[in-house]
Structure formats: structure tokens, C-alpha cells
Amino acid sequence: MEFKVGGVEVVLMKGDITEVEADAIVNAANSYLEHGGGVAGAIVRKGGAIIQEESREWVRRHGPVPVGGVAVTSAGRLRAKYVIHAVGPRCGVEPIEKLGEAVRNALRKAEELGLSSIAFPAISTGIFGCPYDAAALQMAQAIKEAAPQLRSVRRIMVVLYGEEAFQKFIEVFKKTI
Ligand code: AR6
């Protein structure tokens, strides 16, 4: 499913984000960049231990990543130049609006790096417990708001794991974007 927003192509797809080719793959991380389960675990397994090592180095230098914030590492063996680690909110603990902030910060970072494509997972909808529809709304609004300002980023992919997430995201993006 494809949308065009402010000249930027937005593509919703179903699948495994570690298989996707993009200049940056976004990780659904925690503040300590300790990549255990979920997308984070899959990214380190497929991309290699270098991603976890660089993540620890990042935290040693800068301290924990705030909720809504991002950090960048290389992408190891993934088909990407960078992994942008975005920390989404834990639903019921931090406000869901922090998810929109994480998406805006990831897009800003991709612009700074001069990247043309970026792939997001459904941040916060696994271990962090946010419902698909609320998360999709945050992502769609953040993308819609940021798109007209993007110069280098031309293609934004949102990679959904499973049919239920895919259908929910399509429904919300159709209404919002
Ligand atoms: N490709 C695309 N999406 C995936 C994949 C994959 N390979 N694997 C899972 N998902 P989660 P969070 C979906 O839990 O909720 C980690 O331990 C999954 O179905 O990865 O932000 C981190 O280190 C769900 O819809 O991220 C943090 O501690 C979505 O990706 C914590 O989990 C996000 O699920 C972050 O939790």
C-alpha cells in the first residue's frame, strides 16, 4: 500500500524489517540500547554483534537515550548504511505522543545523514505494549507533519510484522495521511 505525502513516498508493507533494503533501518530500542527481544533482537542476530557493541559505546559516551530520542550505529550485515535506534514509550508508563517524537527525531536524523530511504517497524507495539491503532495514528501524524520539510528522504517504509498489524496500519494511514 503506497501513499504520497508532500512529495515523499510512504509505503506500508508486511514482512521482516531485517530483510528490507533501506539507507536506514529503524530499531525499536530501549533507553539502554540493550537489544534483547523483538525487532531489536532480530536486528542484532541478522546484522551482527557490532550493532550491540556500538550501541553500548554510544550509551557509555552519551548516557541513556531519552524516551522519544534516537541514536545511530552502523548496520553490520543488514542491507542498510545505518541503524537508527528509536526509543518509543512503554504504554501506560509514558505518553503515547513520545512515539510521534521518536518518529520525527528518526526522520530528522536521516535528513542530517543525507539519506534517501528509511524503514520503520511498528515501534512500541510489542514488548512496550501499545495498541496498533494508537501507534499507527502517532506514526501517520508524525510522517504527515514532517514530510513537507524533508529534502533528502524520499521514501519512508513502515514494515509490519503479521496481517493484523498490517491491516490496522492501512486503516489508520488511509484516514490520516
Ligand atoms: N520485523 C518487523 N517487525 C517486527 C519484527 C521483525 N523482524 N520482529 C518483531 N516485530 P518490539 P517495542 C514487530 O517488541 O514494543 C526489545 O527488547 C512486533 O510484532 O520489537 O518498541 C527492545 O530491546 C511489534 O509489532 O518493540 C526494547 O526493550 C513491533 O515489531 C523493547 O523490546 C515492535 O515490537 C521495545 O519494545
PDB file of C-alpha atoms and ligand atoms in Angstrom:
ATOM      1  CA  MET A   1       0.000   0.000   0.000  1.00  0.00           C
ATOM      2  CA  GLU A   2       1.519   3.319  -1.109  1.00  0.00           C
ATOM      3  CA  PHE A   3       0.770   6.915  -0.249  1.00  0.00           C
ATOM      4  CA  LYS A   4       2.310  10.175  -1.432  1.00  0.00           C
ATOM      5  CA  VAL A   5       2.742  12.882   1.211  1.00  0.00           C
ATOM      6  CA  GLY A   6       4.385  16.219   0.437  1.00  0.00           C
ATOM      7  CA  GLY A   7       6.309  14.596  -2.413  1.00  0.00           C
ATOM      8  CA  VAL A   8       7.517  11.709  -0.224  1.00  0.00           C
ATOM      9  CA  GLU A   9       6.580   8.108  -0.966  1.00  0.00           C
ATOM     10  CA  VAL A  10       5.177   6.312   2.111  1.00  0.00           C
ATOM     11  CA  VAL A  11       4.920   2.540   1.759  1.00  0.00           C
ATOM     12  CA  LEU A  12       3.244   0.154   4.201  1.00  0.00           C
ATOM     13  CA  MET A  13       4.460  -3.415   3.789  1.00  0.00           C
ATOM     14  CA  LYS A  14       4.159  -6.707   5.585  1.00  0.00           C
ATOM     15  CA  GLY A  15       7.302  -8.638   6.479  1.00  0.00           C
ATOM     16  CA  ASP A  16      10.562  -8.817   8.383  1.00  0.00           C
ATOM     17  CA  ILE A  17      12.369  -5.480   8.630  1.00  0.00           C
ATOM     18  CA  THR A  18      15.776  -7.201   8.768  1.00  0.00           C
ATOM     19  CA  GLU A  19      15.217  -8.297   5.141  1.00  0.00           C
ATOM     20  CA  VAL A  20      14.415  -4.806   3.877  1.00  0.00           C
ATOM     21  CA  GLU A  21      16.862  -2.690   1.868  1.00  0.00           C
ATOM     22  CA  ALA A  22      16.946   0.941   3.004  1.00  0.00           C
ATOM     23  CA  ASP A  23      19.587   3.562   3.801  1.00  0.00           C
ATOM     24  CA  ALA A  24      18.475   3.398   7.430  1.00  0.00           C
ATOM     25  CA  ILE A  25      16.620   0.702   9.316  1.00  0.00           C
ATOM     26  CA  VAL A  26      14.952   1.958  12.475  1.00  0.00           C
ATOM     27  CA  ASN A  27      15.149  -0.216  15.579  1.00  0.00           C
ATOM     28  CA  ALA A  28      12.532  -0.269  18.364  1.00  0.00           C
ATOM     29  CA  ALA A  29      15.030   0.145  21.190  1.00  0.00           C
ATOM     30  CA  ASN A  30      15.094   0.752  24.933  1.00  0.00           C
ATOM     31  CA  SER A  31      16.976   3.661  26.551  1.00  0.00           C
ATOM     32  CA  TYR A  32      19.995   1.498  27.386  1.00  0.00           C
ATOM     33  CA  LEU A  33      20.252   0.153  23.823  1.00  0.00           C
ATOM     34  CA  GLU A  34      20.380  -3.385  25.219  1.00  0.00           C
ATOM     35  CA  HIS A  35      18.864  -5.245  22.312  1.00  0.00           C
ATOM     36  CA  GLY A  36      17.127  -8.291  23.761  1.00  0.00           C
ATOM     37  CA  GLY A  37      13.937  -9.463  22.065  1.00  0.00           C
ATOM     38  CA  GLY A  38      11.561  -8.291  19.363  1.00  0.00           C
ATOM     39  CA  VAL A  39      12.849  -6.301  16.385  1.00  0.00           C
ATOM     40  CA  ALA A  40      15.979  -5.318  18.351  1.00  0.00           C
ATOM     41  CA  GLY A  41      16.972  -8.950  18.904  1.00  0.00           C
ATOM     42  CA  ALA A  42      16.319  -9.782  15.256  1.00  0.00           C
ATOM     43  CA  ILE A  43      18.419  -6.802  14.076  1.00  0.00           C
ATOM     44  CA  VAL A  44      21.426  -7.876  16.165  1.00  0.00           C
ATOM     45  CA  ARG A  45      21.098 -11.546  15.175  1.00  0.00           C
ATOM     46  CA  LYS A  46      20.959 -10.720  11.479  1.00  0.00           C
ATOM     47  CA  GLY A  47      23.208  -7.629  11.420  1.00  0.00           C
ATOM     48  CA  GLY A  48      25.850  -8.917  13.813  1.00  0.00           C
ATOM     49  CA  ALA A  49      27.278  -8.174  17.277  1.00  0.00           C
ATOM     50  CA  ILE A  50      28.881  -4.951  16.012  1.00  0.00           C
ATOM     51  CA  ILE A  51      25.463  -3.284  16.336  1.00  0.00           C
ATOM     52  CA  GLN A  52      25.228  -4.190  20.046  1.00  0.00           C
ATOM     53  CA  GLU A  53      28.873  -3.192  20.635  1.00  0.00           C
ATOM     54  CA  GLU A  54      28.454   0.217  19.005  1.00  0.00           C
ATOM     55  CA  SER A  55      25.211   0.693  20.926  1.00  0.00           C
ATOM     56  CA  ARG A  56      26.974   0.119  24.269  1.00  0.00           C
ATOM     57  CA  GLU A  57      29.697   2.537  23.229  1.00  0.00           C
ATOM     58  CA  TRP A  58      27.047   5.140  22.348  1.00  0.00           C
ATOM     59  CA  VAL A  59      25.459   4.818  25.823  1.00  0.00           C
ATOM     60  CA  ARG A  60      28.900   4.980  27.523  1.00  0.00           C
ATOM     61  CA  ARG A  61      29.575   8.254  25.738  1.00  0.00           C
ATOM     62  CA  HIS A  62      26.192   9.956  25.812  1.00  0.00           C
ATOM     63  CA  GLY A  63      24.210   8.238  28.571  1.00  0.00           C
ATOM     64  CA  PRO A  64      20.826   6.572  28.083  1.00  0.00           C
ATOM     65  CA  VAL A  65      18.677   7.642  25.122  1.00  0.00           C
ATOM     66  CA  PRO A  66      15.606   9.548  26.362  1.00  0.00           C
ATOM     67  CA  VAL A  67      12.151   8.201  25.521  1.00  0.00           C
ATOM     68  CA  GLY A  68      11.319   9.757  22.131  1.00  0.00           C
ATOM     69  CA  GLY A  69      15.033  10.063  21.304  1.00  0.00           C
ATOM     70  CA  VAL A  70      17.316   8.309  18.818  1.00  0.00           C
ATOM     71  CA  ALA A  71      20.909   7.030  18.491  1.00  0.00           C
ATOM     72  CA  VAL A  72      22.786   5.883  15.379  1.00  0.00           C
ATOM     73  CA  THR A  73      25.090   2.912  14.767  1.00  0.00           C
ATOM     74  CA  SER A  74      26.334   1.141  11.692  1.00  0.00           C
ATOM     75  CA  ALA A  75      24.180  -1.653  10.285  1.00  0.00           C
ATOM     76  CA  GLY A  76      26.601  -4.590  10.165  1.00  0.00           C
ATOM     77  CA  ARG A  77      25.445  -7.144   7.615  1.00  0.00           C
ATOM     78  CA  LEU A  78      21.968  -5.647   7.153  1.00  0.00           C
ATOM     79  CA  ARG A  79      21.164  -4.166   3.737  1.00  0.00           C
ATOM     80  CA  ALA A  80      21.396  -0.643   5.154  1.00  0.00           C
ATOM     81  CA  LYS A  81      24.006   2.016   5.892  1.00  0.00           C
ATOM     82  CA  TYR A  82      22.812   2.771   9.410  1.00  0.00           C
ATOM     83  CA  VAL A  83      20.550   1.563  12.172  1.00  0.00           C
ATOM     84  CA  ILE A  84      18.690   4.421  13.832  1.00  0.00           C
ATOM     85  CA  HIS A  85      17.717   3.218  17.307  1.00  0.00           C
ATOM     86  CA  ALA A  86      14.484   4.942  18.336  1.00  0.00           C
ATOM     87  CA  VAL A  87      13.115   4.668  21.870  1.00  0.00           C
ATOM     88  CA  GLY A  88       9.328   4.548  21.923  1.00  0.00           C
ATOM     89  CA  PRO A  89       7.129   4.878  25.008  1.00  0.00           C
ATOM     90  CA  ARG A  90       6.029   1.979  27.195  1.00  0.00           C
ATOM     91  CA  CYS A  91       2.265   2.295  27.026  1.00  0.00           C
ATOM     92  CA  GLY A  92       0.683   3.011  30.390  1.00  0.00           C
ATOM     93  CA  VAL A  93       4.016   4.350  31.664  1.00  0.00           C
ATOM     94  CA  GLU A  94       4.959   7.110  29.223  1.00  0.00           C
ATOM     95  CA  PRO A  95       2.640   9.149  26.978  1.00  0.00           C
ATOM     96  CA  ILE A  96       1.970   7.710  23.503  1.00  0.00           C
ATOM     97  CA  GLU A  97       2.884  11.110  21.984  1.00  0.00           C
ATOM     98  CA  LYS A  98       6.512  10.141  22.645  1.00  0.00           C
ATOM     99  CA  LEU A  99       6.111   7.737  19.739  1.00  0.00           C
ATOM    100  CA  GLY A 100       5.451  10.629  17.353  1.00  0.00           C
ATOM    101  CA  GLU A 101       8.511  12.359  18.789  1.00  0.00           C
ATOM    102  CA  ALA A 102      10.658   9.258  18.164  1.00  0.00           C
ATOM    103  CA  VAL A 103       9.486   9.128  14.525  1.00  0.00           C
ATOM    104  CA  ARG A 104      10.164  12.850  13.980  1.00  0.00           C
ATOM    105  CA  ASN A 105      13.636  12.500  15.537  1.00  0.00           C
ATOM    106  CA  ALA A 106      14.455   9.475  13.359  1.00  0.00           C
ATOM    107  CA  LEU A 107      13.412  11.396  10.226  1.00  0.00           C
ATOM    108  CA  ARG A 108      15.460  14.415  11.316  1.00  0.00           C
ATOM    109  CA  LYS A 109      18.491  12.180  11.850  1.00  0.00           C
ATOM    110  CA  ALA A 110      18.049  10.594   8.405  1.00  0.00           C
ATOM    111  CA  GLU A 111      17.975  14.099   6.879  1.00  0.00           C
ATOM    112  CA  GLU A 112      21.140  15.078   8.778  1.00  0.00           C
ATOM    113  CA  LEU A 113      22.848  11.982   7.377  1.00  0.00           C
ATOM    114  CA  GLY A 114      21.632  12.803   3.864  1.00  0.00           C
ATOM    115  CA  LEU A 115      19.747   9.511   3.474  1.00  0.00           C
ATOM    116  CA  SER A 116      17.055   8.909   0.881  1.00  0.00           C
ATOM    117  CA  SER A 117      15.188   5.905   2.325  1.00  0.00           C
ATOM    118  CA  ILE A 118      14.242   4.780   5.814  1.00  0.00           C
ATOM    119  CA  ALA A 119      12.303   1.765   7.138  1.00  0.00           C
ATOM    120  CA  PHE A 120      10.376   1.821  10.427  1.00  0.00           C
ATOM    121  CA  PRO A 121       8.920  -1.074  12.413  1.00  0.00           C
ATOM    122  CA  ALA A 122       5.739  -0.593  14.473  1.00  0.00           C
ATOM    123  CA  ILE A 123       7.675   0.948  17.383  1.00  0.00           C
ATOM    124  CA  SER A 124       6.232   0.270  20.889  1.00  0.00           C
ATOM    125  CA  THR A 125       3.592  -2.260  19.742  1.00  0.00           C
ATOM    126  CA  GLY A 126       5.395  -5.381  21.022  1.00  0.00           C
ATOM    127  CA  ILE A 127       7.107  -5.597  24.398  1.00  0.00           C
ATOM    128  CA  PHE A 128       6.205  -1.931  25.122  1.00  0.00           C
ATOM    129  CA  GLY A 129       2.515  -2.804  24.893  1.00  0.00           C
ATOM    130  CA  CYS A 130       0.921  -0.061  22.737  1.00  0.00           C
ATOM    131  CA  PRO A 131      -2.159  -0.943  20.636  1.00  0.00           C
ATOM    132  CA  TYR A 132      -1.674  -0.955  16.859  1.00  0.00           C
ATOM    133  CA  ASP A 133      -4.277   1.734  16.131  1.00  0.00           C
ATOM    134  CA  ALA A 134      -2.897   4.274  18.631  1.00  0.00           C
ATOM    135  CA  ALA A 135       0.668   3.624  17.455  1.00  0.00           C
ATOM    136  CA  ALA A 136      -0.342   3.873  13.789  1.00  0.00           C
ATOM    137  CA  LEU A 137      -2.031   7.227  14.446  1.00  0.00           C
ATOM    138  CA  GLN A 138       1.130   8.598  16.072  1.00  0.00           C
ATOM    139  CA  MET A 139       3.293   7.391  13.198  1.00  0.00           C
ATOM    140  CA  ALA A 140       0.944   8.647  10.475  1.00  0.00           C
ATOM    141  CA  GLN A 141       0.604  12.103  12.061  1.00  0.00           C
ATOM    142  CA  ALA A 142       4.362  12.450  12.578  1.00  0.00           C
ATOM    143  CA  ILE A 143       5.106  11.413   8.975  1.00  0.00           C
ATOM    144  CA  LYS A 144       2.426  13.727   7.580  1.00  0.00           C
ATOM    145  CA  GLU A 145       3.762  16.658   9.586  1.00  0.00           C
ATOM    146  CA  ALA A 146       7.431  16.022   8.746  1.00  0.00           C
ATOM    147  CA  ALA A 147       7.096  15.105   5.055  1.00  0.00           C
ATOM    148  CA  PRO A 148       6.843  18.620   3.536  1.00  0.00           C
ATOM    149  CA  GLN A 149      10.144  19.583   5.240  1.00  0.00           C
ATOM    150  CA  LEU A 150      12.073  16.538   4.045  1.00  0.00           C
ATOM    151  CA  ARG A 151      14.647  17.199   1.330  1.00  0.00           C
ATOM    152  CA  SER A 152      16.878  14.164   1.225  1.00  0.00           C
ATOM    153  CA  VAL A 153      14.433  11.477   2.449  1.00  0.00           C
ATOM    154  CA  ARG A 154      12.203  10.450  -0.498  1.00  0.00           C
ATOM    155  CA  ARG A 155      10.900   7.051   0.635  1.00  0.00           C
ATOM    156  CA  ILE A 156       9.565   6.025   4.049  1.00  0.00           C
ATOM    157  CA  MET A 157       8.701   2.377   4.609  1.00  0.00           C
ATOM    158  CA  VAL A 158       6.698   1.041   7.539  1.00  0.00           C
ATOM    159  CA  VAL A 159       7.246  -2.691   7.890  1.00  0.00           C
ATOM    160  CA  LEU A 160       4.520  -4.566   9.738  1.00  0.00           C
ATOM    161  CA  TYR A 161       5.014  -7.993  11.200  1.00  0.00           C
ATOM    162  CA  GLY A 162       1.856 -10.002  10.573  1.00  0.00           C
ATOM    163  CA  GLU A 163      -1.523  -9.471   8.965  1.00  0.00           C
ATOM    164  CA  GLU A 164      -3.263  -7.892  11.949  1.00  0.00           C
ATOM    165  CA  ALA A 165      -0.709  -5.090  12.321  1.00  0.00           C
ATOM    166  CA  PHE A 166      -0.647  -4.581   8.539  1.00  0.00           C
ATOM    167  CA  GLN A 167      -4.458  -4.233   8.271  1.00  0.00           C
ATOM    168  CA  LYS A 168      -4.707  -1.878  11.263  1.00  0.00           C
ATOM    169  CA  PHE A 169      -1.938   0.375   9.947  1.00  0.00           C
ATOM    170  CA  ILE A 170      -3.537   0.528   6.479  1.00  0.00           C
ATOM    171  CA  GLU A 171      -6.879   1.530   8.019  1.00  0.00           C
ATOM    172  CA  VAL A 172      -5.351   4.319  10.132  1.00  0.00           C
ATOM    173  CA  PHE A 173      -2.948   5.612   7.442  1.00  0.00           C
ATOM    174  CA  LYS A 174      -5.793   5.809   4.883  1.00  0.00           C
ATOM    175  CA  LYS A 175      -7.763   8.032   7.255  1.00  0.00           C
ATOM    176  CA  THR A 176      -4.850  10.142   8.464  1.00  0.00           C
ATOM    177  CA  ILE A 177      -2.392  10.723   5.612  1.00  0.00           C
TER     178      ILE A 177
HETATM  179  N1  AR6 B   1      10.393  -7.148  11.565  1.00  0.00           N
HETATM  180  C1  AR6 B   1       9.385  -6.261  11.687  1.00  0.00           C
HETATM  181  N2  AR6 B   1       8.642  -6.155  12.811  1.00  0.00           N
HETATM  182  C2  AR6 B   1       8.931  -6.987  13.835  1.00  0.00           C
HETATM  183  C3  AR6 B   1       9.967  -7.945  13.784  1.00  0.00           C
HETATM  184  C4  AR6 B   1      10.725  -8.002  12.579  1.00  0.00           C
HETATM  185  N3  AR6 B   1      11.740  -8.865  12.425  1.00  0.00           N
HETATM  186  N4  AR6 B   1      10.006  -8.611  14.977  1.00  0.00           N
HETATM  187  C5  AR6 B   1       9.010  -8.098  15.744  1.00  0.00           C
HETATM  188  N5  AR6 B   1       8.356  -7.118  15.066  1.00  0.00           N
HETATM  189  P1  AR6 B   1       9.155  -4.861  19.814  1.00  0.00           P
HETATM  190  P2  AR6 B   1       8.785  -2.394  21.375  1.00  0.00           P
HETATM  191  C6  AR6 B   1       7.211  -6.268  15.483  1.00  0.00           C
HETATM  192  O1  AR6 B   1       8.793  -5.672  20.998  1.00  0.00           O
HETATM  193  O2  AR6 B   1       7.378  -2.746  21.680  1.00  0.00           O
HETATM  194  C7  AR6 B   1      13.126  -5.038  22.792  1.00  0.00           C
HETATM  195  O3  AR6 B   1      13.501  -5.975  23.749  1.00  0.00           O
HETATM  196  C8  AR6 B   1       6.408  -6.722  16.671  1.00  0.00           C
HETATM  197  O4  AR6 B   1       5.421  -7.656  16.270  1.00  0.00           O
HETATM  198  O5  AR6 B   1      10.324  -5.263  18.992  1.00  0.00           O
HETATM  199  O6  AR6 B   1       9.108  -0.989  20.967  1.00  0.00           O
HETATM  200  C9  AR6 B   1      13.920  -3.764  22.884  1.00  0.00           C
HETATM  201  O7  AR6 B   1      15.264  -4.017  23.262  1.00  0.00           O
HETATM  202  C10 AR6 B   1       5.789  -5.407  17.140  1.00  0.00           C
HETATM  203  O8  AR6 B   1       4.608  -5.119  16.392  1.00  0.00           O
HETATM  204  O9  AR6 B   1       9.431  -3.309  20.224  1.00  0.00           O
HETATM  205  C11 AR6 B   1      13.154  -2.986  23.917  1.00  0.00           C
HETATM  206  O10 AR6 B   1      13.494  -3.341  25.236  1.00  0.00           O
HETATM  207  C12 AR6 B   1       6.830  -4.356  16.780  1.00  0.00           C
HETATM  208  O11 AR6 B   1       7.737  -5.017  15.885  1.00  0.00           O
HETATM  209  C13 AR6 B   1      11.714  -3.367  23.675  1.00  0.00           C
HETATM  210  O12 AR6 B   1      11.776  -4.632  23.050  1.00  0.00           O
HETATM  211  C14 AR6 B   1       7.598  -3.780  17.940  1.00  0.00           C
HETATM  212  O13 AR6 B   1       7.857  -4.799  18.903  1.00  0.00           O
HETATM  213  C15 AR6 B   1      10.994  -2.421  22.740  1.00  0.00           C
HETATM  214  O14 AR6 B   1       9.646  -2.774  22.655  1.00  0.00           O
END
